[in-house]
XYZ file of N, CA and C in Angstrom:
603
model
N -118.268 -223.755 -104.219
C -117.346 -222.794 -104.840
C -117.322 -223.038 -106.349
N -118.045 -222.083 -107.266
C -117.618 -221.777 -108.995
C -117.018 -221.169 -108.909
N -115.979 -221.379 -109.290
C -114.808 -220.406 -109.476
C -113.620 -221.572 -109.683
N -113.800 -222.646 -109.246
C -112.525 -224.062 -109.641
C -113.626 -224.342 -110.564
N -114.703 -224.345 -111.518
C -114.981 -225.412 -112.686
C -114.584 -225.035 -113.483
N -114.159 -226.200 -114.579
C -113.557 -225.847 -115.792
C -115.047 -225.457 -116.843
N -114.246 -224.910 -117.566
C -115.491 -224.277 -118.646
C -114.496 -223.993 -120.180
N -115.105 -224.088 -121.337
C -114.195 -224.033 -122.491
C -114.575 -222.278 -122.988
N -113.143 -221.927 -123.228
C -113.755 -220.477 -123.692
C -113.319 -220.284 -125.016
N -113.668 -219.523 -125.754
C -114.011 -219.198 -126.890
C -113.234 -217.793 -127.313
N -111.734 -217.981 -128.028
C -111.061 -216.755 -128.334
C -111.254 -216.811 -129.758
N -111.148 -215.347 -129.873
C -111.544 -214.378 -131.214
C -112.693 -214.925 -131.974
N -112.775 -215.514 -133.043
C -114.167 -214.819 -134.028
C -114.014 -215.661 -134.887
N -115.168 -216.564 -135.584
C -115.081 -217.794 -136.341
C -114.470 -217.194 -137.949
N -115.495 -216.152 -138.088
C -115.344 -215.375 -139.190
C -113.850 -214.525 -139.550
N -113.212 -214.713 -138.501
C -112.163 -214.087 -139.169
C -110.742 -214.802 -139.355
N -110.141 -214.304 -140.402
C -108.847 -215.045 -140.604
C -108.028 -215.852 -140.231
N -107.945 -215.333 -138.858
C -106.837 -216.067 -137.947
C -107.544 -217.369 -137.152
N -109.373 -216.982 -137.500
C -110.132 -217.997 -136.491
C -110.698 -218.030 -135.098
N -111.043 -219.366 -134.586
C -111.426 -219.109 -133.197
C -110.535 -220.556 -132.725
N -109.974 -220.190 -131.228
C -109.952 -221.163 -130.734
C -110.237 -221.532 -129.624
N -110.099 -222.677 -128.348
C -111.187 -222.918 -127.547
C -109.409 -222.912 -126.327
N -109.825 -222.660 -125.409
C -109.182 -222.863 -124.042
C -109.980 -222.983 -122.871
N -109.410 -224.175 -122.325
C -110.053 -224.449 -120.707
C -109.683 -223.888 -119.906
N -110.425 -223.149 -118.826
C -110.083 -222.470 -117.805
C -111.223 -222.488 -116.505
N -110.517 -222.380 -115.371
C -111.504 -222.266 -114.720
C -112.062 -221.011 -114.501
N -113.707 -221.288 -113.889
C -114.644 -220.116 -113.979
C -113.796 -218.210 -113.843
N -113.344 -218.807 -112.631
C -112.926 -217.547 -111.419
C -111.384 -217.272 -112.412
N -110.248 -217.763 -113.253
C -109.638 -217.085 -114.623
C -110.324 -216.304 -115.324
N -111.586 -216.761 -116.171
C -112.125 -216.044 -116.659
C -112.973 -215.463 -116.400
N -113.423 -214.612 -115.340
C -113.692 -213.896 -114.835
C -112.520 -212.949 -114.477
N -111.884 -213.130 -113.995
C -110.448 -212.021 -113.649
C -110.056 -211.524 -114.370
N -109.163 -213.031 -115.283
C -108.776 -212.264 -116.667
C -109.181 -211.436 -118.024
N -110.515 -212.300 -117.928
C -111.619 -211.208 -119.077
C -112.229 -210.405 -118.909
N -113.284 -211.054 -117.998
C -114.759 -210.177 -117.462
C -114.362 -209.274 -117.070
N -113.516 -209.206 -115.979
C -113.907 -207.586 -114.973
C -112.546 -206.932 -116.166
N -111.302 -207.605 -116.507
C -110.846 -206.041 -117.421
C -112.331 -205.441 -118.882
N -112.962 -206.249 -119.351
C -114.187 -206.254 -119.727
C -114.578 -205.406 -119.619
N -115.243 -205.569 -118.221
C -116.081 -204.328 -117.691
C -115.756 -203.086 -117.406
N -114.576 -202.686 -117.419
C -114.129 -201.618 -117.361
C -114.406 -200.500 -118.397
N -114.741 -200.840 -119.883
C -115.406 -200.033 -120.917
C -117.158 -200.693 -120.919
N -117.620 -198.874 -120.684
C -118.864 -199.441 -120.698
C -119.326 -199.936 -122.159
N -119.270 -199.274 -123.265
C -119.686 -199.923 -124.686
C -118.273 -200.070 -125.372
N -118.184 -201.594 -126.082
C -117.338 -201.852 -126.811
C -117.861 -201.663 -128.260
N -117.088 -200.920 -129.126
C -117.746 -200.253 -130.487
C -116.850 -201.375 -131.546
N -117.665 -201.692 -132.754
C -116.829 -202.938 -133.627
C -115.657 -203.043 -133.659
N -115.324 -202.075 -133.772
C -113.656 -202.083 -133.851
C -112.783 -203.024 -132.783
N -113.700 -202.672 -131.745
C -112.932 -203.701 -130.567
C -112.707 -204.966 -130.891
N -114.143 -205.733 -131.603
C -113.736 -206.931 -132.174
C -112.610 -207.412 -132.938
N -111.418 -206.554 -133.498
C -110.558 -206.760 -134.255
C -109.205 -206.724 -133.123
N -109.373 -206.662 -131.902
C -108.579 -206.881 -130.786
C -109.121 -208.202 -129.944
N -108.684 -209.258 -131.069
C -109.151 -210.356 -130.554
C -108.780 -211.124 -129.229
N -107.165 -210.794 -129.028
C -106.901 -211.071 -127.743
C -107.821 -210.965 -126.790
N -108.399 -209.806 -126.582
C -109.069 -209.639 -125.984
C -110.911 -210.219 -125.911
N -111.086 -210.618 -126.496
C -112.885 -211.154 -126.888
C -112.428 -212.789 -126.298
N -113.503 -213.175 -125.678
C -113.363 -214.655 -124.719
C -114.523 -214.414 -124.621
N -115.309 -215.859 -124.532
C -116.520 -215.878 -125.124
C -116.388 -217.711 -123.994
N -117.892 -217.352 -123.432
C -118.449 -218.923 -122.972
C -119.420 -219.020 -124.033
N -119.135 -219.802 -124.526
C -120.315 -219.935 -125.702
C -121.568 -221.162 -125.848
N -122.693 -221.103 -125.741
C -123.761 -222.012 -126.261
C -123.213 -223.700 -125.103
N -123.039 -222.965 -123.916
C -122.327 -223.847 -122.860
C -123.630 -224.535 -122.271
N -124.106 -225.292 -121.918
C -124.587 -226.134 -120.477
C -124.561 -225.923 -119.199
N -123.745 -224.415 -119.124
C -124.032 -224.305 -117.413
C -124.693 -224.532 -116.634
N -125.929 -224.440 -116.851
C -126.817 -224.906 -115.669
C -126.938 -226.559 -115.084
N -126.355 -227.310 -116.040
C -125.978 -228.746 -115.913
C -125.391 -228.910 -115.204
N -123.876 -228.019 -115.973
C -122.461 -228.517 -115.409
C -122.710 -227.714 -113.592
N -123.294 -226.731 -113.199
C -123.328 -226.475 -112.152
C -124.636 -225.835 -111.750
N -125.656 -227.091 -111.220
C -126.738 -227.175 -110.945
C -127.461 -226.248 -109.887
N -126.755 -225.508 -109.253
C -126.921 -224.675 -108.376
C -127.106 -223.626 -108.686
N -126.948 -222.567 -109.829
C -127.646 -221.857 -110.988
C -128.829 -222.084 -111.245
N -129.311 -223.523 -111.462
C -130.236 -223.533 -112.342
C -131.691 -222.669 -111.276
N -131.421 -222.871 -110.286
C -132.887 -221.506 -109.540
C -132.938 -220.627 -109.581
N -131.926 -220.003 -110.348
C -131.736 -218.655 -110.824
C -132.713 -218.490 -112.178
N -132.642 -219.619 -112.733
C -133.631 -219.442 -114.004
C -134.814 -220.008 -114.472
N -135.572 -219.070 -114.854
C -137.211 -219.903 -114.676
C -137.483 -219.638 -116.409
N -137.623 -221.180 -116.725
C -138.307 -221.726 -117.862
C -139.556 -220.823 -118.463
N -139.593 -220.021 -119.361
C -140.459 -219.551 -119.979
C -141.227 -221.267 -120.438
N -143.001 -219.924 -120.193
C -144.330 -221.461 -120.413
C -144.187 -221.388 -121.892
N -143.451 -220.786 -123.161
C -143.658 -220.708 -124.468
C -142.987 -221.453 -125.349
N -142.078 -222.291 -123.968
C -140.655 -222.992 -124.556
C -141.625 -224.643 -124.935
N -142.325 -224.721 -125.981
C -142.790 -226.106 -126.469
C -143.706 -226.671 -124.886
N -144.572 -227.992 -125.458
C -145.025 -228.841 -124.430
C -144.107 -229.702 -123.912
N -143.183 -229.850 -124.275
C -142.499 -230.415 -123.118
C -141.009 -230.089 -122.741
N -141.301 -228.951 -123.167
C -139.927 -227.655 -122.399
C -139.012 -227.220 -122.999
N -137.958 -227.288 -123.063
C -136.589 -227.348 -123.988
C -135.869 -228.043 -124.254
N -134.977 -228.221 -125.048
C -134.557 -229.547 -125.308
C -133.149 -229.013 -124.712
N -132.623 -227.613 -125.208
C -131.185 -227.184 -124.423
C -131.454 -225.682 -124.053
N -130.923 -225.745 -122.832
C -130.682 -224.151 -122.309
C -129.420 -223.612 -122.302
N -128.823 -222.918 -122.658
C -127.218 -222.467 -122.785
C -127.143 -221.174 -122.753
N -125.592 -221.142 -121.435
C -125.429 -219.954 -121.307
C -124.619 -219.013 -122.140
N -124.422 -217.784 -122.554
C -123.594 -217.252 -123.197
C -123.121 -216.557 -122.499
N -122.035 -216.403 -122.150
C -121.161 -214.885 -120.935
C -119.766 -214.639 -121.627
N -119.964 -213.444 -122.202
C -118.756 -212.907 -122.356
C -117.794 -211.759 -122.561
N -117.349 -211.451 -122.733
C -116.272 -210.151 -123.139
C -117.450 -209.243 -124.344
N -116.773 -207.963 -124.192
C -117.127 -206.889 -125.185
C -116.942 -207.133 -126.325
N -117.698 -207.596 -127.862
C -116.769 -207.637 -128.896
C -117.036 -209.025 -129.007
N -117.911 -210.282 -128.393
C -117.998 -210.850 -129.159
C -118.994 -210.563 -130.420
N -118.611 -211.999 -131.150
C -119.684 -211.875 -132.616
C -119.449 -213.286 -133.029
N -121.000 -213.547 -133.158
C -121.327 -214.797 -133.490
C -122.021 -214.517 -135.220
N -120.945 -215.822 -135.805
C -121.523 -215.266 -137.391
C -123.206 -215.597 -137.696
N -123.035 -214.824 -139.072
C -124.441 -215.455 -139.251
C -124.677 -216.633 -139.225
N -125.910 -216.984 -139.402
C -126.309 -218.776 -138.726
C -127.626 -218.521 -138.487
N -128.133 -220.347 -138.698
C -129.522 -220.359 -138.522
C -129.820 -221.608 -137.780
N -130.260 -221.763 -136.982
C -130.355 -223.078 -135.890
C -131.816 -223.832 -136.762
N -131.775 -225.139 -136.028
C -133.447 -226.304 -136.148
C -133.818 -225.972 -134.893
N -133.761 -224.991 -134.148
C -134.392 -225.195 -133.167
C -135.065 -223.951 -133.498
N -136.932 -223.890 -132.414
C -136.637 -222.367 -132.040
C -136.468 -221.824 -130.892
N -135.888 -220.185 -131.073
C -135.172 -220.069 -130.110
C -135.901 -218.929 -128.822
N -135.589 -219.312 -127.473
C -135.664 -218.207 -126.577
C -134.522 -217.309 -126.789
N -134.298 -215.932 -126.704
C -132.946 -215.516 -126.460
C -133.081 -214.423 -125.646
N -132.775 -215.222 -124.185
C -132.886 -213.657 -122.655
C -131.476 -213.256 -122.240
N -131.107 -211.708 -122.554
C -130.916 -211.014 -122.482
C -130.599 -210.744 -120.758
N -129.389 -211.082 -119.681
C -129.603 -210.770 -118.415
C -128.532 -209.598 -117.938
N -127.269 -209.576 -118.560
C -126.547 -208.732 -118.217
C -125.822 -207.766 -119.465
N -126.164 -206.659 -119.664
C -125.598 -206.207 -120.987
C -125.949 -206.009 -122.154
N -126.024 -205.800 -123.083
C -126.586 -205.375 -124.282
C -126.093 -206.354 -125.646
N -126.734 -206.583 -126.369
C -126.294 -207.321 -127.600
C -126.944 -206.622 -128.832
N -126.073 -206.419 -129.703
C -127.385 -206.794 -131.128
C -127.254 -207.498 -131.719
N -128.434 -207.659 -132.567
C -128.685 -208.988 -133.411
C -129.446 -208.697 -134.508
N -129.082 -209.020 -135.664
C -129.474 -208.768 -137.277
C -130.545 -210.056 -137.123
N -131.220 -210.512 -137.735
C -132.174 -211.698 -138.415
C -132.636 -211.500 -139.764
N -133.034 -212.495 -140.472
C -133.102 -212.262 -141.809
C -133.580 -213.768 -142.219
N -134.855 -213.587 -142.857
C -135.843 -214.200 -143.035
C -135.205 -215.534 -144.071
N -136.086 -217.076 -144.159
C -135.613 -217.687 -144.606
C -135.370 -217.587 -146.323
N -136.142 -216.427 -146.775
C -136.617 -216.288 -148.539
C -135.127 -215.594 -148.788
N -133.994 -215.050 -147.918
C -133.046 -214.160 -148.243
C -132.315 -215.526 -148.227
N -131.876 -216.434 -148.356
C -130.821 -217.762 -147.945
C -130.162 -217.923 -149.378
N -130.713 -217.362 -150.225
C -130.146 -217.681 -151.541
C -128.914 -216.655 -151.809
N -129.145 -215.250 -151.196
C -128.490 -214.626 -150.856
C -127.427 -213.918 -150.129
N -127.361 -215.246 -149.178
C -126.536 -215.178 -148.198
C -125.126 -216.378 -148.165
N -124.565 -216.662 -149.357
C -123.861 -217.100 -149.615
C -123.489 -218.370 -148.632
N -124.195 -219.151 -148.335
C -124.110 -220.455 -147.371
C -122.823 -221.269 -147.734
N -122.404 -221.556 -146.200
C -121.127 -222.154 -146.809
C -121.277 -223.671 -146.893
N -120.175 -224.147 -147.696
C -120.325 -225.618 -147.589
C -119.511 -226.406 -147.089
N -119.654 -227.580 -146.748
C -118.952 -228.360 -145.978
C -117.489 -228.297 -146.209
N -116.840 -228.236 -147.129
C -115.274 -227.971 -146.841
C -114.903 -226.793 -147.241
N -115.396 -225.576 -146.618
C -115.118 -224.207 -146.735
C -114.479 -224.325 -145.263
N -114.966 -224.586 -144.071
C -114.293 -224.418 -143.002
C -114.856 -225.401 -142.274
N -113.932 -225.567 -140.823
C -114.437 -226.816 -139.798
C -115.768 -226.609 -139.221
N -116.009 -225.011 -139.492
C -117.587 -224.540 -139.083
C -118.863 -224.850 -139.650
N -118.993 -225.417 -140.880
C -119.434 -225.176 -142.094
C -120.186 -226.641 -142.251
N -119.825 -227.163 -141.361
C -120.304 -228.528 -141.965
C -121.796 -229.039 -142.056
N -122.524 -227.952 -141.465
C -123.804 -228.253 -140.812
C -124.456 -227.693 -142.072
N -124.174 -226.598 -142.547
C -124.681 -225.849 -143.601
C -125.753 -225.021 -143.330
N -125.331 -224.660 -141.961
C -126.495 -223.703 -141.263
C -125.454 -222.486 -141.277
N -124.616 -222.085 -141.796
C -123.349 -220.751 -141.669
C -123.184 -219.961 -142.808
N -123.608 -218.740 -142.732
C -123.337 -218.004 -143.992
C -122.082 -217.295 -144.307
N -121.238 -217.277 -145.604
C -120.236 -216.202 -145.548
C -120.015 -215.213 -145.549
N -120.792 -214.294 -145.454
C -121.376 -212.870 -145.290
C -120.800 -212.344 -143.598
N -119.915 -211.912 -143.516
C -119.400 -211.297 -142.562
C -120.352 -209.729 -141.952
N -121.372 -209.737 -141.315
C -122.556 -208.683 -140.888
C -121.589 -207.581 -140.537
N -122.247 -206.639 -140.615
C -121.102 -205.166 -140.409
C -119.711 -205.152 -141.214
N -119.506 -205.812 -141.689
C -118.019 -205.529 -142.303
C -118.419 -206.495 -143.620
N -119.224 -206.259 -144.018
C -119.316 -206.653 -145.380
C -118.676 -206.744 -146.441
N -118.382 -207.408 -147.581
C -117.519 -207.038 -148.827
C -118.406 -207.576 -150.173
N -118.779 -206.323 -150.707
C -120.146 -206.710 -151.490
C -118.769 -207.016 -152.138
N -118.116 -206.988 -153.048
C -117.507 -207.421 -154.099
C -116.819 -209.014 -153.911
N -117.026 -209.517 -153.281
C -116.686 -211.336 -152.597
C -118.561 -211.384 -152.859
N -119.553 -210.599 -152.293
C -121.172 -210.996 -151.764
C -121.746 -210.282 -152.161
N -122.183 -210.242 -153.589
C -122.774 -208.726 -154.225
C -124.866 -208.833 -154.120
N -124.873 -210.205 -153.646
C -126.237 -210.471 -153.823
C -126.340 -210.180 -152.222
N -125.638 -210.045 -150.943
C -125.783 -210.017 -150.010
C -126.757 -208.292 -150.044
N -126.174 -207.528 -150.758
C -126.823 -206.041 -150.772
C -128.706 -206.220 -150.881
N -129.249 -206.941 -151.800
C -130.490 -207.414 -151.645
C -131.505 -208.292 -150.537
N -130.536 -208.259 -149.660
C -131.170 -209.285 -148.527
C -131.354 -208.721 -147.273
N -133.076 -208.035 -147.333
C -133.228 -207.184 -145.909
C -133.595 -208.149 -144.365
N -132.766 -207.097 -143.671
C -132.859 -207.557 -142.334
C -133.426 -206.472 -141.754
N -133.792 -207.574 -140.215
C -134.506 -206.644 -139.358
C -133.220 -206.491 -138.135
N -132.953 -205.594 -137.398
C -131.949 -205.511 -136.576
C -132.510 -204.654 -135.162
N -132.116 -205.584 -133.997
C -132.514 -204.916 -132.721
C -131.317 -205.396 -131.562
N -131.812 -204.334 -130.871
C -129.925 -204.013 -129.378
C -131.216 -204.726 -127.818
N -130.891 -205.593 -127.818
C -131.171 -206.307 -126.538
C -130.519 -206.060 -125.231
N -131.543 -205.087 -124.323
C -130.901 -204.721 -122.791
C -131.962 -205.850 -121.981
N -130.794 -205.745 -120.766
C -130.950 -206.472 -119.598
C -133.016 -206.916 -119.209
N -133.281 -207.892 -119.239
C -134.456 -208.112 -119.438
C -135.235 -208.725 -120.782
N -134.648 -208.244 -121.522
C -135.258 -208.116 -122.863
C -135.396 -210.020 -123.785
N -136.038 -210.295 -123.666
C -136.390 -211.291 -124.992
C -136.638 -211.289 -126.281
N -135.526 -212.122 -127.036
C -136.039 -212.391 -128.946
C -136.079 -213.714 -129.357
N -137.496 -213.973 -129.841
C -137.608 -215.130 -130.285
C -137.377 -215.018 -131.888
N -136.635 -216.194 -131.445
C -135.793 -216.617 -132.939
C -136.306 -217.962 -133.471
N -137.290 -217.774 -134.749
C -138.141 -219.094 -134.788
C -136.793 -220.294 -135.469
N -137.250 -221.133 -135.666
C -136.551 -222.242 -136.235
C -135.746 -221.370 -137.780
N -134.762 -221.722 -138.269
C -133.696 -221.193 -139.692
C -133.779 -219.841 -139.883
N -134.384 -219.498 -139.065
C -134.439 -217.688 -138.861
C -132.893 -217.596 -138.867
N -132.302 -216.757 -140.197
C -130.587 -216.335 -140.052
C -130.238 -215.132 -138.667
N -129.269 -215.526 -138.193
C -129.059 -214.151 -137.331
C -127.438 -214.860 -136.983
N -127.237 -213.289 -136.424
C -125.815 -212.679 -136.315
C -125.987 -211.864 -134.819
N -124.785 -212.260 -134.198
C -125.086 -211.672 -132.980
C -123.860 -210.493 -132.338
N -123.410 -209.911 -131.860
C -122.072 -209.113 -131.609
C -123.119 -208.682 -129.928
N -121.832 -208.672 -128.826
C -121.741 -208.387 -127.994
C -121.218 -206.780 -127.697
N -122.457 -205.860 -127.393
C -122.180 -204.029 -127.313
C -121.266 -204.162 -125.723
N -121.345 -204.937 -125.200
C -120.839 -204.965 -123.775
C -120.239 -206.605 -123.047
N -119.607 -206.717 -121.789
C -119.578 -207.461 -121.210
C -121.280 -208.077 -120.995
N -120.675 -209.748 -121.426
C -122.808 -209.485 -121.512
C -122.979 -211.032 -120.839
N -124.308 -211.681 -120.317
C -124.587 -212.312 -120.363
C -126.104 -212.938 -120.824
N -125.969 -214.193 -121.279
C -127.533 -214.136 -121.798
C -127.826 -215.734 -121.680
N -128.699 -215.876 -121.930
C -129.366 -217.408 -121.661
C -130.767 -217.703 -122.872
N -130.264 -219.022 -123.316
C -131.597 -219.117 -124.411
C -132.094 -220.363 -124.299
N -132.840 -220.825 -124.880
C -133.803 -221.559 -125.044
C -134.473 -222.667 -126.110
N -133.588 -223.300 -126.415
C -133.964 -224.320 -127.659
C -134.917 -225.327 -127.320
N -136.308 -225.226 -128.458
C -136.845 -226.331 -127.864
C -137.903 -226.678 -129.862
């Protein structure tokens, strides 16, 4: 039975004012309480994101660890390095999430299983432009892989060099794979109740 494990979830949005914060719950809560009212709108349009109550987010989790009985559900792409991945993590969540910009050391698988996402990327030569934050800008920040550039809701007048920095942008349905090489910037927002699974290696 999943539905008693605990799992940490992820309310509202790093990028915004009020923040994000984390609550434990078990599986079968969030599922009730989020997912299926969730699913009830088939596309959540940006705006939703500003009804943060509502956005709950499993984020960049270990599921397949924490409950090993999943893991035959998912088969290891042969592209993930010679000797596999180093982390697989699940993402499942509400309509309306959004993961800020950011650029991982890893590179990345990113599969696409339930729902739609998009995702901006933006090459490493734009970084000068993307206003990187620094370690005591926020508790997020420390890595110096986080940009302040808020994607879709921009404010050139705070980020006026952000206007010069082209991206490529694509909507990921059910099936679909994007490889995200190593400091490749990207930004992610959830079009739906979604789930997805990636691939660091």
């Amino acid at each position: 039975n999943f539905g008693t494990r605990i799992i940490p979830i992820e309310h509202g949005i790093m990028s915004d004012k009020s923040g994000m914060r984390e609550e434990l719950m078990t599986m079968k809560e969030f599922v009730s309480s989020h997912l299926s009212p969730s699913c009830a709108k088939v596309v959540h349009p940006l705006k939703s994101s500003d009804k943060l109550q509502n956005v709950a987010y499993l984020a960049q989790h270990q599921l397949f660890e924490q409950i090993t009985g999943l893991a035959k559900d998912i088969e290891t792409p042969d592209i993930c390095g010679k000797s596999g991945p180093a982390h697989v993590n699940a993402w499942i969540g509400t309509g309306g999430t959004r993961t800020p910009l950011h650029f991982d050391s890893y590179d990345n698988l990113f599969v696409q299983i339930v729902g739609c996402k998009y995702i901006r990327l933006y090459s490493q030569e734009h970084t000068k432009n993307l206003y990187v934050m620094k370690s005591g800008d926020t508790n997020y920040a420390k890595q110096g892989n986080m940009s302040s550039v808020d994607c879709e809701k921009e404010d050139y007048s705070r980020h006026p060099l952000a206007q010069d920095a082209k991206y490529t942008e694509v909507v990921l349905f059910p099936g679909d794979a994007l490889y995200i090489p190593e400091k490749v910037w990207h930004y992610v927002r959830g079009l739906s109740t979604s789930a997805s699974v990636n691939f660091w290696w």
